[in-house]
Amino acid sequence: LVICVGVFASFVGPGVIIATLFGRQPEGIGGLYFADLVGAGIGCATVIYFVSSLGAPAAVMVSALAMAAGAAFISLRLRPALRTLAVVVLAGAILLVADSGILPYQRIDVSKTDIPPNHLDYSAWGSIFRVDALQFPGIPNVIDLDHDGIIGSGIYRWNGKRSFLKVYEFAKDPRAIPFDVLKTPPKTEAIIGAAGGHEVLTSIYYRAKHIAAVELNPITVNLVEHVYANFDGHLAQNPAVSYINADGRSFMARTNTHFQLVWYPAPDSYAATNGALSSAYVLSESYLYTTNGVETDLQHLTKNGIFVAQFGETDDQEYLRTTRFVATARQALSDMGVKNASDHIMAAVSQTHFLGIIPLSTIVVKVGAFTPAEISRFEASVKQVPATTTFYAPGATVKKNPVNSFMRTPNAGLDHFFAAFPFNITPTTDNDPFFYHFARYGTVLKDYTHSLNSVDRENAVGERVLVLLLGLSVVIATIFLLLPFVKVRREWRALPRKGVSGIYFAGLGFGFIFFEITLLQLLNLFLGYPTYALTIVLMSLLVFTGVGALLSHRITRPKRAVPVLFVAVAAMFVFYLAGLTPLTNSLLDLPLAAWIAVSFGVLAPLGICLGMFMPIGLTQVARLSEFPREYVAWGWAVNGFASVVGAALATILAMIY
């Protein structure tokens, strides 16, 4: 509650400013709204730069600096005391941006990893997550990389010679399993989520000829390539290695290379949504772990190539992650025409090999059926790794476990299996990419008042947080946006047609935020990097919405214009639903500048149409009564209420439907 109020309260001031300006100058709403939205668009275009270059706390101070500059400008017309106050605030904001070291050091949540200052060697804020590099005495060969206060990966010492790598005993590590199954060193290999390079070193040890090491976070890539290049044996400059800063799914969609090994070593960083321990990753969309993503990977394999996914497993009873990924891989094979996937998948679980504390699952998938020799090598490799057990292999006899039960269920019985399973483990798709969403909302709501096991963070915790956030959004938005009308209840009662106007402005709020969040996800795959998607989609929508607002004053017959605009938006909805993905998939070979231009092109008509609704509505209601300022404030508040609540509601609806 405190966090939500702290975030939401910062928008009270701008809300008062905008509503006041709109109420005083209803005839100029289009131009004012244009300026507001273009400013927001510029903010979207620059905020990533400020976060990456100055750090997140200082980036917040940049926004304070912008507001203080506006206050100082306006204060030139005001009393000397107010001018002095504005100048002091502006000077303070400038100081905090110029020397962010003055700001308090961020606190680490108690559920996260402590970062001892005496072991901290390097820190950097990035657009994906913050990275802290730590070196501990007694552990000279590893630099730990913490992502937003959570253990994420590591950079390992290497002198550039293969013989040195024996110190890491890869033969007793689950990372050996892919190479044992292949037997012959892969000529081409793709590692999706290469991080600090642990799996890259494993691949060099097993004599892989060329390794495409794909890593999303530019800070991590910089650490490997430059900051710790002497420590890691100049790994990124090794002739056998190509370190690539890119989204893994996008890289696989664009590359023409076929690989003998495509390897997922826990590539989705839970810290990307700041929540491995607070369960926020339950709500994050993982386009790597979908049937569409797996199918893309399988299509990029050579004839006898294999696809391997490894990730930590938190539930040692139901093995939810492992079972769901196996189900997703099985569906991907079925979509490719494989009628019986039982000979195409193998799985094992190592009890303490992920970050040294929790089980690590290994799933091996092949387009063709595994040969008896490959199955034999898989089982032999599993036996070589301490505390590791085969969960499923064609023809293997294993202890009872959900993965084996699922793989032995015939296709005709899968619907019953999914319905009877206590958690949601149905295959994830690009249209339903919530891989870590295991708890069904019906169960979540029914058991909401019951306490949960604090150890199992994937058992409905994230869903409960989202429901709580929705409830808090409703309460706080009501208090800040709607309750103030009690103060002017006499004027509010006198406003005509409040119900119809309320529906109108609420519809705009819900509609805009639903479009915005959905299009962010749809274009994330096309633009190939979440930062690009966030920046370009928000900026283009805001700027073109501003253009629409500016053009709205030319509309002389709003009662005729609004239905036409509605039909236009509905037509664009149909296009985004049915035509956007085929269009973007056909343009993946274009350069980045072309992707940005295409994104702007497909979003511009929507932004222009959406931008006209608000000024038209506010201008019309301002003419309906003798209290134009109160009516404009009412429309603005209802719209804001819907936008705030819609943000949480959109995610819940996406997870359910």
XYZ file of C-alpha atoms in Angstrom:
657
model
C 0.000 0.000 0.000
C 2.807 2.406 0.912
C 4.627 1.669 -2.362
C 1.472 2.153 -4.428
C 0.644 5.441 -2.701
C 4.240 6.577 -3.089
C 4.137 5.933 -6.836
C 0.609 7.157 -7.533
C 0.844 10.302 -5.388
C 3.533 11.748 -7.645
C 0.900 12.151 -10.362
C -1.474 14.269 -8.271
C 0.352 17.494 -9.097
C 0.446 16.962 -12.885
C -3.182 15.844 -12.780
C -4.242 19.073 -11.060
C -2.188 21.132 -13.519
C -3.652 19.495 -16.626
C -7.252 19.444 -15.387
C -6.958 23.116 -14.407
C -5.570 24.145 -17.798
C -8.209 22.127 -19.649
C -11.000 23.579 -17.527
C -9.850 27.172 -18.023
C -9.294 26.836 -21.772
C -11.679 24.178 -23.133
C -11.347 25.655 -26.611
C -7.585 24.979 -26.501
C -7.717 21.418 -25.153
C -6.454 19.916 -28.412
C -3.259 21.960 -28.392
C -2.654 21.505 -24.668
C -3.245 17.745 -24.870
C -0.884 17.602 -27.857
C 1.874 19.316 -25.863
C 1.301 17.007 -22.882
C 1.436 13.822 -24.960
C 4.429 14.896 -27.063
C 6.263 15.640 -23.832
C 5.393 12.168 -22.596
C 6.641 10.731 -25.895
C 9.958 12.558 -25.527
C 10.186 11.159 -22.015
C 9.701 7.623 -23.334
C 12.409 8.195 -25.944
C 14.957 9.416 -23.396
C 14.227 7.621 -20.123
C 16.116 4.442 -21.078
C 19.184 6.535 -21.842
C 18.981 8.246 -18.464
C 18.484 4.980 -16.576
C 21.453 3.376 -18.347
C 23.768 6.383 -18.114
C 22.830 7.923 -14.757
C 21.132 5.072 -12.910
C 17.481 4.652 -11.969
C 17.445 6.957 -8.892
C 19.056 9.803 -10.831
C 16.644 9.195 -13.732
C 13.778 9.894 -11.324
C 15.554 13.125 -10.423
C 15.675 14.039 -14.133
C 11.877 14.029 -14.155
C 11.946 16.206 -11.027
C 14.334 18.520 -12.875
C 11.935 18.817 -15.816
C 9.025 19.688 -13.521
C 11.166 22.134 -11.521
C 12.262 23.859 -14.733
C 8.620 24.372 -15.693
C 7.857 25.727 -12.244
C 10.806 28.126 -12.432
C 9.654 29.406 -15.818
C 6.122 30.082 -14.597
C 7.413 31.639 -11.355
C 8.885 34.536 -13.329
C 5.363 36.011 -13.351
C 4.725 35.351 -9.650
C 5.707 36.831 -6.294
C 9.434 37.062 -5.401
C 9.087 34.489 -2.633
C 7.671 31.917 -5.063
C 10.392 32.716 -7.596
C 13.034 32.103 -4.925
C 11.414 28.817 -3.905
C 11.215 27.633 -7.512
C 14.871 28.481 -8.138
C 15.937 26.625 -4.969
C 13.973 23.524 -5.999
C 15.431 23.703 -9.512
C 18.956 24.025 -8.148
C 18.391 21.029 -5.881
C 17.154 18.916 -8.784
C 20.167 19.906 -10.894
C 22.503 18.969 -8.037
C 20.898 15.553 -7.553
C 21.151 14.768 -11.263
C 24.736 15.991 -11.531
C 25.902 14.124 -8.419
C 23.661 11.104 -7.906
C 25.996 9.927 -5.134
C 24.162 12.316 -2.835
C 21.045 10.169 -3.162
C 20.548 7.442 -0.551
C 21.871 3.993 -1.470
C 19.042 1.687 -2.524
C 17.766 -0.742 0.097
C 17.724 -4.457 -0.666
C 14.496 -6.290 0.105
C 14.932 -8.756 2.962
C 13.962 -11.665 0.687
C 16.844 -10.884 -1.676
C 20.578 -11.445 -1.548
C 22.614 -9.111 0.602
C 25.304 -7.203 -1.328
C 28.275 -6.647 1.027
C 29.987 -3.361 0.046
C 33.446 -4.790 0.765
C 32.885 -7.528 -1.840
C 31.228 -5.314 -4.436
C 33.544 -4.890 -7.420
C 31.251 -3.333 -10.044
C 27.682 -2.019 -10.326
C 25.646 -0.711 -13.230
C 22.011 0.169 -13.866
C 20.547 -0.998 -17.155
C 17.317 -1.032 -19.073
C 16.769 -4.719 -18.233
C 17.979 -4.941 -14.631
C 20.717 -3.705 -12.308
C 23.879 -5.812 -12.228
C 26.219 -6.066 -9.235
C 29.500 -7.987 -9.628
C 30.870 -9.453 -6.393
C 34.118 -11.222 -5.562
C 34.383 -13.265 -2.383
C 37.583 -14.371 -0.625
C 38.149 -18.092 -0.868
C 36.300 -18.263 -4.213
C 38.961 -16.921 -6.605
C 37.592 -18.464 -9.807
C 34.116 -16.928 -9.880
C 32.694 -13.410 -10.005
C 29.047 -13.531 -8.947
C 26.592 -11.415 -10.927
C 23.511 -10.343 -8.982
C 20.502 -9.153 -10.989
C 18.362 -6.688 -9.032
C 19.620 -8.187 -5.798
C 19.142 -11.795 -6.886
C 21.882 -14.289 -7.732
C 21.765 -14.413 -11.530
C 24.930 -15.824 -13.080
C 28.694 -15.756 -12.837
C 31.859 -15.011 -14.773
C 34.434 -17.792 -14.444
C 38.200 -17.453 -14.465
C 39.960 -18.793 -17.547
C 43.451 -18.452 -18.944
C 42.453 -19.158 -22.538
C 43.683 -22.759 -22.520
C 41.253 -25.666 -22.725
C 43.267 -27.726 -20.237
C 42.537 -25.144 -17.509
C 38.810 -25.868 -17.724
C 39.286 -29.279 -16.077
C 39.184 -27.444 -12.754
C 35.413 -27.018 -13.188
C 34.743 -30.783 -13.473
C 32.194 -30.397 -16.269
C 31.882 -34.183 -16.612
C 30.054 -34.240 -13.258
C 27.879 -31.269 -14.170
C 24.426 -31.363 -15.860
C 25.958 -29.114 -18.527
C 27.722 -32.202 -19.845
C 24.471 -33.942 -20.782
C 23.894 -32.193 -24.159
C 27.412 -33.005 -25.340
C 27.243 -36.600 -24.137
C 24.012 -37.110 -26.084
C 25.561 -35.631 -29.233
C 28.878 -37.491 -28.717
C 30.438 -35.535 -31.605
C 31.380 -31.900 -30.797
C 28.802 -29.572 -32.386
C 30.032 -27.583 -35.380
C 27.409 -24.899 -34.717
C 25.786 -24.098 -31.391
C 23.468 -21.384 -30.085
C 23.315 -20.579 -26.381
C 20.241 -18.494 -25.586
C 20.938 -16.606 -22.381
C 24.729 -16.923 -22.315
C 25.028 -14.533 -19.330
C 28.544 -14.595 -17.859
C 29.690 -17.434 -20.077
C 29.555 -20.571 -17.907
C 27.920 -22.611 -20.678
C 30.247 -21.040 -23.258
C 33.243 -22.393 -21.322
C 31.516 -25.771 -21.103
C 31.092 -25.766 -24.876
C 34.755 -24.891 -25.417
C 35.724 -27.704 -23.071
C 33.668 -30.100 -25.205
C 35.333 -28.702 -28.371
C 32.337 -26.953 -29.957
C 33.513 -25.377 -33.213
C 31.435 -22.196 -33.217
C 29.232 -20.837 -30.433
C 26.658 -18.077 -30.902
C 26.360 -16.768 -27.329
C 23.162 -14.695 -27.225
C 22.643 -12.475 -24.185
C 19.846 -9.943 -23.681
C 21.408 -7.630 -21.102
C 23.987 -5.219 -22.608
C 25.629 -4.725 -19.207
C 26.424 -8.433 -18.926
C 27.802 -8.478 -22.458
C 30.026 -5.502 -21.612
C 31.304 -7.244 -18.481
C 32.283 -10.336 -20.459
C 33.713 -8.451 -23.435
C 35.578 -5.671 -21.656
C 35.397 -5.181 -17.879
C 36.420 -8.738 -16.958
C 38.042 -9.761 -20.234
C 41.376 -10.482 -18.518
C 39.595 -12.541 -15.870
C 37.589 -14.691 -18.334
C 40.454 -15.244 -20.782
C 39.012 -12.815 -23.362
C 36.165 -15.257 -23.853
C 34.154 -12.975 -26.157
C 37.164 -12.547 -28.452
C 37.775 -16.294 -28.744
C 37.660 -17.381 -32.431
C 35.059 -20.026 -31.576
C 32.729 -17.559 -29.820
C 30.417 -14.797 -31.029
C 28.839 -12.836 -28.162
C 25.602 -11.307 -29.434
C 23.541 -8.737 -27.534
C 19.996 -9.653 -28.588
C 16.718 -11.187 -27.501
C 16.995 -14.954 -27.936
C 13.628 -15.483 -29.575
C 14.243 -12.658 -32.018
C 17.739 -13.940 -32.819
C 16.428 -17.400 -33.648
C 13.669 -15.966 -35.839
C 16.164 -13.934 -37.871
C 19.149 -16.230 -38.223
C 19.609 -18.465 -41.264
C 22.067 -20.738 -39.454
C 21.133 -24.287 -38.511
C 22.597 -25.563 -35.256
C 23.534 -28.984 -33.957
C 22.764 -27.705 -30.461
C 20.334 -24.990 -29.336
C 20.739 -24.549 -25.591
C 18.549 -22.687 -23.081
C 20.526 -22.436 -19.802
C 17.777 -20.742 -17.747
C 17.680 -17.802 -20.199
C 14.735 -15.898 -18.763
C 16.018 -13.685 -15.988
C 13.421 -13.601 -13.249
C 15.080 -10.383 -12.113
C 13.910 -8.745 -15.339
C 10.677 -8.138 -13.479
C 12.481 -7.749 -10.158
C 10.884 -10.738 -8.610
C 12.530 -14.149 -8.369
C 11.698 -14.274 -4.685
C 8.684 -11.973 -4.698
C 7.093 -13.975 -7.536
C 6.627 -11.121 -9.999
C 8.028 -13.356 -12.740
C 4.795 -15.333 -12.531
C 3.240 -12.349 -14.283
C 5.956 -11.868 -16.908
C 5.575 -13.028 -20.478
C 8.285 -15.486 -21.573
C 8.237 -15.828 -25.349
C 11.097 -18.311 -25.168
C 8.944 -20.883 -23.385
C 6.054 -21.088 -25.850
C 5.103 -23.639 -28.488
C 5.852 -21.014 -31.134
C 9.290 -20.320 -29.673
C 10.213 -23.987 -29.318
C 9.009 -24.684 -32.849
C 11.265 -21.904 -34.145
C 14.217 -23.471 -32.311
C 13.471 -26.948 -33.618
C 13.244 -25.605 -37.160
C 16.782 -24.265 -36.792
C 18.303 -27.635 -35.925
C 20.422 -29.704 -38.275
C 19.148 -33.165 -39.192
C 20.448 -34.811 -36.011
C 20.601 -31.667 -33.887
C 19.093 -31.388 -30.419
C 17.353 -28.664 -28.440
C 18.145 -28.552 -24.707
C 16.461 -26.475 -21.992
C 17.754 -26.284 -18.426
C 16.272 -24.285 -15.571
C 15.901 -24.305 -11.811
C 12.943 -26.175 -10.374
C 11.344 -24.936 -7.147
C 8.584 -27.522 -6.648
C 10.111 -30.929 -5.906
C 6.683 -32.598 -5.715
C 4.845 -31.578 -8.888
C 7.881 -30.322 -10.879
C 5.659 -27.689 -12.446
C 8.257 -25.956 -14.639
C 9.643 -29.200 -15.993
C 6.252 -30.744 -16.678
C 4.921 -27.613 -18.347
C 7.962 -27.214 -20.574
C 7.747 -30.863 -21.605
C 4.061 -30.306 -22.409
C 4.959 -27.220 -24.443
C 7.696 -29.068 -26.351
C 5.332 -31.958 -27.019
C 2.734 -29.575 -28.449
C 5.383 -27.869 -30.598
C 6.380 -31.250 -32.041
C 2.729 -32.029 -32.705
C 2.322 -28.699 -34.506
C 5.270 -29.709 -36.699
C 3.555 -32.949 -37.675
C 5.055 -35.366 -35.139
C 2.206 -37.715 -34.242
C 3.852 -39.471 -31.311
C 6.324 -37.370 -29.311
C 7.251 -40.138 -26.879
C 10.439 -40.930 -28.851
C 11.458 -37.284 -29.245
C 11.828 -36.024 -25.631
C 14.048 -36.941 -22.669
C 14.170 -35.333 -19.216
C 16.270 -35.525 -16.047
C 16.472 -33.631 -12.746
C 19.613 -32.856 -10.738
C 18.804 -32.129 -7.133
C 21.234 -29.308 -6.186
C 22.891 -28.028 -9.336
C 21.125 -24.717 -10.044
C 23.093 -21.962 -8.269
C 24.191 -24.756 -5.959
C 20.967 -24.742 -3.958
C 17.922 -25.927 -5.940
C 17.175 -28.693 -8.473
C 18.091 -28.221 -12.125
C 15.965 -29.787 -14.849
C 17.347 -30.876 -18.213
C 14.976 -31.457 -21.148
C 16.343 -32.721 -24.466
C 14.173 -32.504 -27.598
C 14.804 -33.752 -31.122
C 12.729 -33.426 -34.306
C 13.562 -36.984 -35.294
C 13.208 -39.926 -32.935
C 16.085 -40.508 -30.541
C 18.187 -43.509 -31.510
C 18.893 -46.281 -28.974
C 22.509 -45.068 -28.847
C 21.429 -41.501 -27.987
C 19.071 -42.754 -25.285
C 21.839 -44.899 -23.851
C 24.282 -41.979 -23.814
C 21.672 -39.783 -22.122
C 21.078 -42.273 -19.324
C 24.808 -42.882 -18.894
C 25.455 -39.146 -18.681
C 22.700 -38.729 -16.096
C 24.333 -41.411 -13.939
C 27.663 -39.546 -14.085
C 26.150 -36.405 -12.527
C 25.727 -36.687 -8.743
C 22.161 -36.654 -7.381
C 20.660 -36.726 -10.883
C 17.736 -38.913 -11.971
C 16.147 -39.724 -15.311
C 12.532 -38.533 -15.278
C 11.666 -39.701 -18.761
C 13.414 -41.389 -21.670
C 11.906 -43.627 -24.369
C 11.686 -47.132 -22.993
C 13.242 -46.234 -19.630
C 11.869 -47.496 -16.318
C 11.807 -44.619 -13.832
C 10.314 -43.767 -10.480
C 6.840 -42.229 -10.526
C 6.939 -38.544 -11.420
C 4.592 -36.110 -13.235
C 6.840 -35.790 -16.309
C 6.838 -39.529 -16.920
C 3.074 -39.726 -16.290
C 2.463 -36.936 -18.794
C 4.702 -38.396 -21.502
C 3.010 -41.788 -21.192
C -0.457 -40.266 -21.566
C -1.792 -40.768 -25.115
C -2.833 -37.716 -27.127
C -6.512 -38.519 -26.654
C -6.117 -38.336 -22.860
C -4.200 -35.068 -22.597
C -7.239 -32.857 -21.969
C -8.247 -35.047 -19.043
C -4.659 -35.039 -17.723
C -4.489 -31.232 -17.764
C -7.920 -30.856 -16.153
C -7.114 -33.336 -13.394
C -3.669 -31.917 -12.625
C -3.793 -29.705 -9.503
C -2.047 -26.832 -11.295
C -2.233 -25.208 -14.711
C 0.487 -26.822 -16.853
C -1.122 -26.522 -20.287
C 1.301 -25.637 -23.113
C 2.043 -21.926 -23.361
C 1.741 -20.108 -26.689
C 2.581 -16.630 -27.973
C -1.042 -15.738 -27.283
C -0.769 -17.079 -23.721
C 2.914 -16.695 -22.791
C 2.591 -16.790 -18.991
C 4.832 -19.808 -18.422
C 5.029 -19.373 -14.641
C 1.293 -18.882 -14.177
C 0.475 -22.242 -12.565
C -2.303 -21.318 -10.113
C -5.778 -21.019 -11.616
C -7.567 -17.798 -10.655
C -10.633 -19.672 -9.435
C -8.445 -21.432 -6.865
C -6.572 -18.220 -6.074
C -9.761 -16.337 -5.195
C -11.278 -19.260 -3.293
C -8.170 -19.683 -1.108
C -7.221 -16.012 -0.899
C -7.631 -15.779 2.880
C -5.597 -18.947 3.514
C -1.907 -18.581 4.292
C 0.590 -19.985 1.807
C 3.804 -21.935 2.107
C 6.404 -19.178 1.995
C 8.970 -21.506 0.413
C 7.011 -22.292 -2.748
C 6.830 -18.858 -4.358
C 5.126 -20.124 -7.492
C 2.070 -21.440 -5.711
C -0.363 -18.562 -6.294
C 1.800 -15.844 -4.722
C 2.193 -13.840 -7.932
C -1.483 -14.167 -8.783
C -2.421 -13.029 -5.280
C -0.130 -10.026 -5.625
C -1.827 -9.091 -8.898
C -5.310 -9.400 -7.391
C -4.136 -7.312 -4.434
C -2.664 -4.724 -6.806
C -5.959 -4.540 -8.680
C -7.820 -3.985 -5.410
C -5.357 -1.341 -4.232
C -5.562 0.383 -7.623
C -9.332 0.639 -7.296
C -9.132 1.955 -3.725
C -6.312 4.442 -4.297
C -7.665 5.666 -7.629
C -11.070 6.181 -6.009
C -9.531 8.193 -3.162
C -7.278 10.336 -5.316
C -9.427 10.722 -8.430
C -13.093 10.385 -7.503
C -13.405 11.197 -3.798
C -12.351 14.842 -4.282
C -15.690 15.442 -6.019
C -17.326 15.226 -2.585
C -15.734 18.628 -2.014
C -17.660 20.055 -4.984
C -20.722 17.832 -4.675
C -23.170 20.725 -5.306
C -21.563 21.500 -8.651
C -21.085 17.800 -9.406
C -24.803 17.082 -8.890
C -25.623 19.865 -11.326
C -23.573 18.316 -14.125
C -25.931 16.798 -16.733
C -25.439 13.362 -18.346
C -22.720 12.266 -15.911
C -23.505 8.578 -16.480
C -23.087 8.677 -20.255
C -19.990 10.868 -20.049
C -18.557 8.589 -17.355
C -18.944 5.560 -19.617
C -17.359 7.506 -22.476
C -14.259 8.596 -20.551
C -13.885 5.252 -18.752
C -14.061 3.495 -22.111
C -11.245 5.702 -23.399
C -9.095 4.887 -20.359
C -9.613 1.134 -20.495
C -9.336 1.022 -24.288
C -6.103 3.000 -24.477
C -4.316 1.017 -21.766
C -5.504 -2.329 -23.194
C -4.233 -1.384 -26.658
C -0.972 -0.089 -25.218
C -0.116 -3.161 -23.131
C -1.147 -5.609 -25.849
C 0.773 -3.840 -28.614
C 3.869 -3.709 -26.413
C 3.831 -7.498 -26.366
C 2.920 -7.985 -30.022
C 5.748 -5.749 -31.235
C 8.300 -7.030 -28.724
C 9.067 -9.998 -30.958
C 9.333 -7.845 -34.071
C 11.607 -5.179 -32.614
C 13.823 -7.831 -31.082
C 14.559 -6.128 -27.787
C 12.182 -5.225 -24.949
C 13.719 -1.767 -24.557
C 13.005 -0.961 -28.200
C 9.430 -2.182 -27.838
C 8.834 -0.167 -24.683
C 10.349 3.003 -26.105
C 8.971 2.860 -29.647
C 5.437 1.665 -28.882
C 4.858 4.117 -26.051
C 6.510 7.018 -27.847
C 4.663 6.485 -31.113
C 1.278 5.993 -29.447
C 1.726 9.078 -27.294
C 3.039 11.302 -30.070
C 0.383 10.275 -32.581
C -2.304 10.512 -29.931
C -1.066 14.075 -29.486
C -1.302 14.644 -33.232
C -4.874 13.371 -33.139
C -5.629 15.768 -30.290
C -4.173 18.644 -32.293
C -6.292 17.744 -35.323
C -9.471 17.344 -33.283
C -10.263 21.059 -33.373
C -10.981 20.719 -37.088
C -13.953 18.461 -36.383
C -17.089 20.562 -36.548
C -19.668 17.787 -36.128
C -18.510 15.626 -33.221
C -21.735 13.587 -33.055
C -20.965 12.305 -36.552
C -17.213 12.072 -36.059
C -17.181 9.887 -32.934
C -19.001 6.888 -34.519
C -16.669 7.099 -37.540
C -13.629 7.128 -35.243
C -15.038 4.167 -33.331
C -15.453 2.136 -36.529
C -11.895 3.046 -37.543
C -10.506 1.850 -34.203
C -12.526 -1.379 -34.480
C -11.095 -1.967 -37.975
C -7.562 -1.470 -36.630
C -8.326 -3.907 -33.821
C -9.164 -6.559 -36.422
C -5.924 -5.794 -38.274
C -3.793 -6.029 -35.116
C -5.480 -9.283 -34.173
C -5.223 -11.018 -37.537
C -2.719 -9.168 -39.678
C -0.007 -7.594 -37.528
C 1.972 -10.740 -36.702
C 2.027 -12.062 -40.310
C 3.145 -8.601 -41.457
C 5.970 -8.285 -38.951
C 7.106 -11.881 -39.491
C 7.503 -11.158 -43.202
C 9.742 -8.152 -42.473
C 12.246 -9.705 -40.051
C 15.104 -9.388 -42.549
C 14.877 -5.581 -42.624
C 17.332 -3.385 -40.667
C 16.433 -1.805 -37.328
C 15.584 1.580 -38.872
C 12.996 -0.122 -41.081
C 11.476 -1.983 -38.107
C 11.077 1.314 -36.273
C 9.483 2.936 -39.336
C 7.077 0.006 -39.754
C 6.152 0.160 -36.053
C 5.430 3.864 -36.298
C 3.421 3.242 -39.462
C 1.140 0.603 -37.947
C 0.641 2.576 -34.727
C 0.120 6.052 -36.218
C -3.519 5.560 -37.357
C -4.499 4.147 -33.979
C -2.796 6.967 -32.088
C -4.407 9.661 -34.240
C -7.885 8.179 -33.797
C -7.481 7.661 -30.048
C -6.116 11.180 -29.685
C -9.288 12.748 -31.041
C -11.690 11.143 -28.559
C -10.478 12.920 -25.430
C -10.436 16.544 -26.690
C -13.785 16.046 -28.433
C -15.310 14.637 -25.262
C -13.844 17.244 -22.922
C -14.818 20.102 -25.225
C -18.394 18.822 -25.490
C -18.938 18.302 -21.754
C -17.449 21.712 -20.997
C -20.339 23.210 -22.994
C -23.048 21.242 -21.218
C -23.220 23.212 -17.964
C -22.280 26.363 -16.141
C -19.462 24.462 -14.421
C -17.064 23.657 -17.266
C -13.982 23.291 -15.026
C -15.695 20.760 -12.763
C -17.008 18.771 -15.733
C -13.595 18.667 -17.420
C -12.081 17.527 -14.127
C -14.760 14.814 -13.869
C -13.990 13.482 -17.353
C -10.251 13.613 -16.727
C -10.595 11.819 -13.360
C -12.817 9.032 -14.701
C -10.385 8.484 -17.571
C -7.459 8.362 -15.151
C -9.301 5.930 -12.873
C -9.888 3.538 -15.790
C -6.268 3.809 -16.937
C -4.872 2.984 -13.491
C -7.212 0.078 -12.852
C -6.921 -1.117 -16.460
C -3.176 -1.686 -16.165
C -3.603 -4.477 -13.597
C -6.876 -5.693 -15.099
C -5.334 -6.091 -18.569
C -2.729 -8.523 -17.228
C -5.297 -10.573 -15.310
C -7.575 -10.796 -18.353
C -4.628 -11.806 -20.553
C -3.721 -14.603 -18.127
C -7.302 -15.894 -18.011
C -8.393 -15.438 -21.622
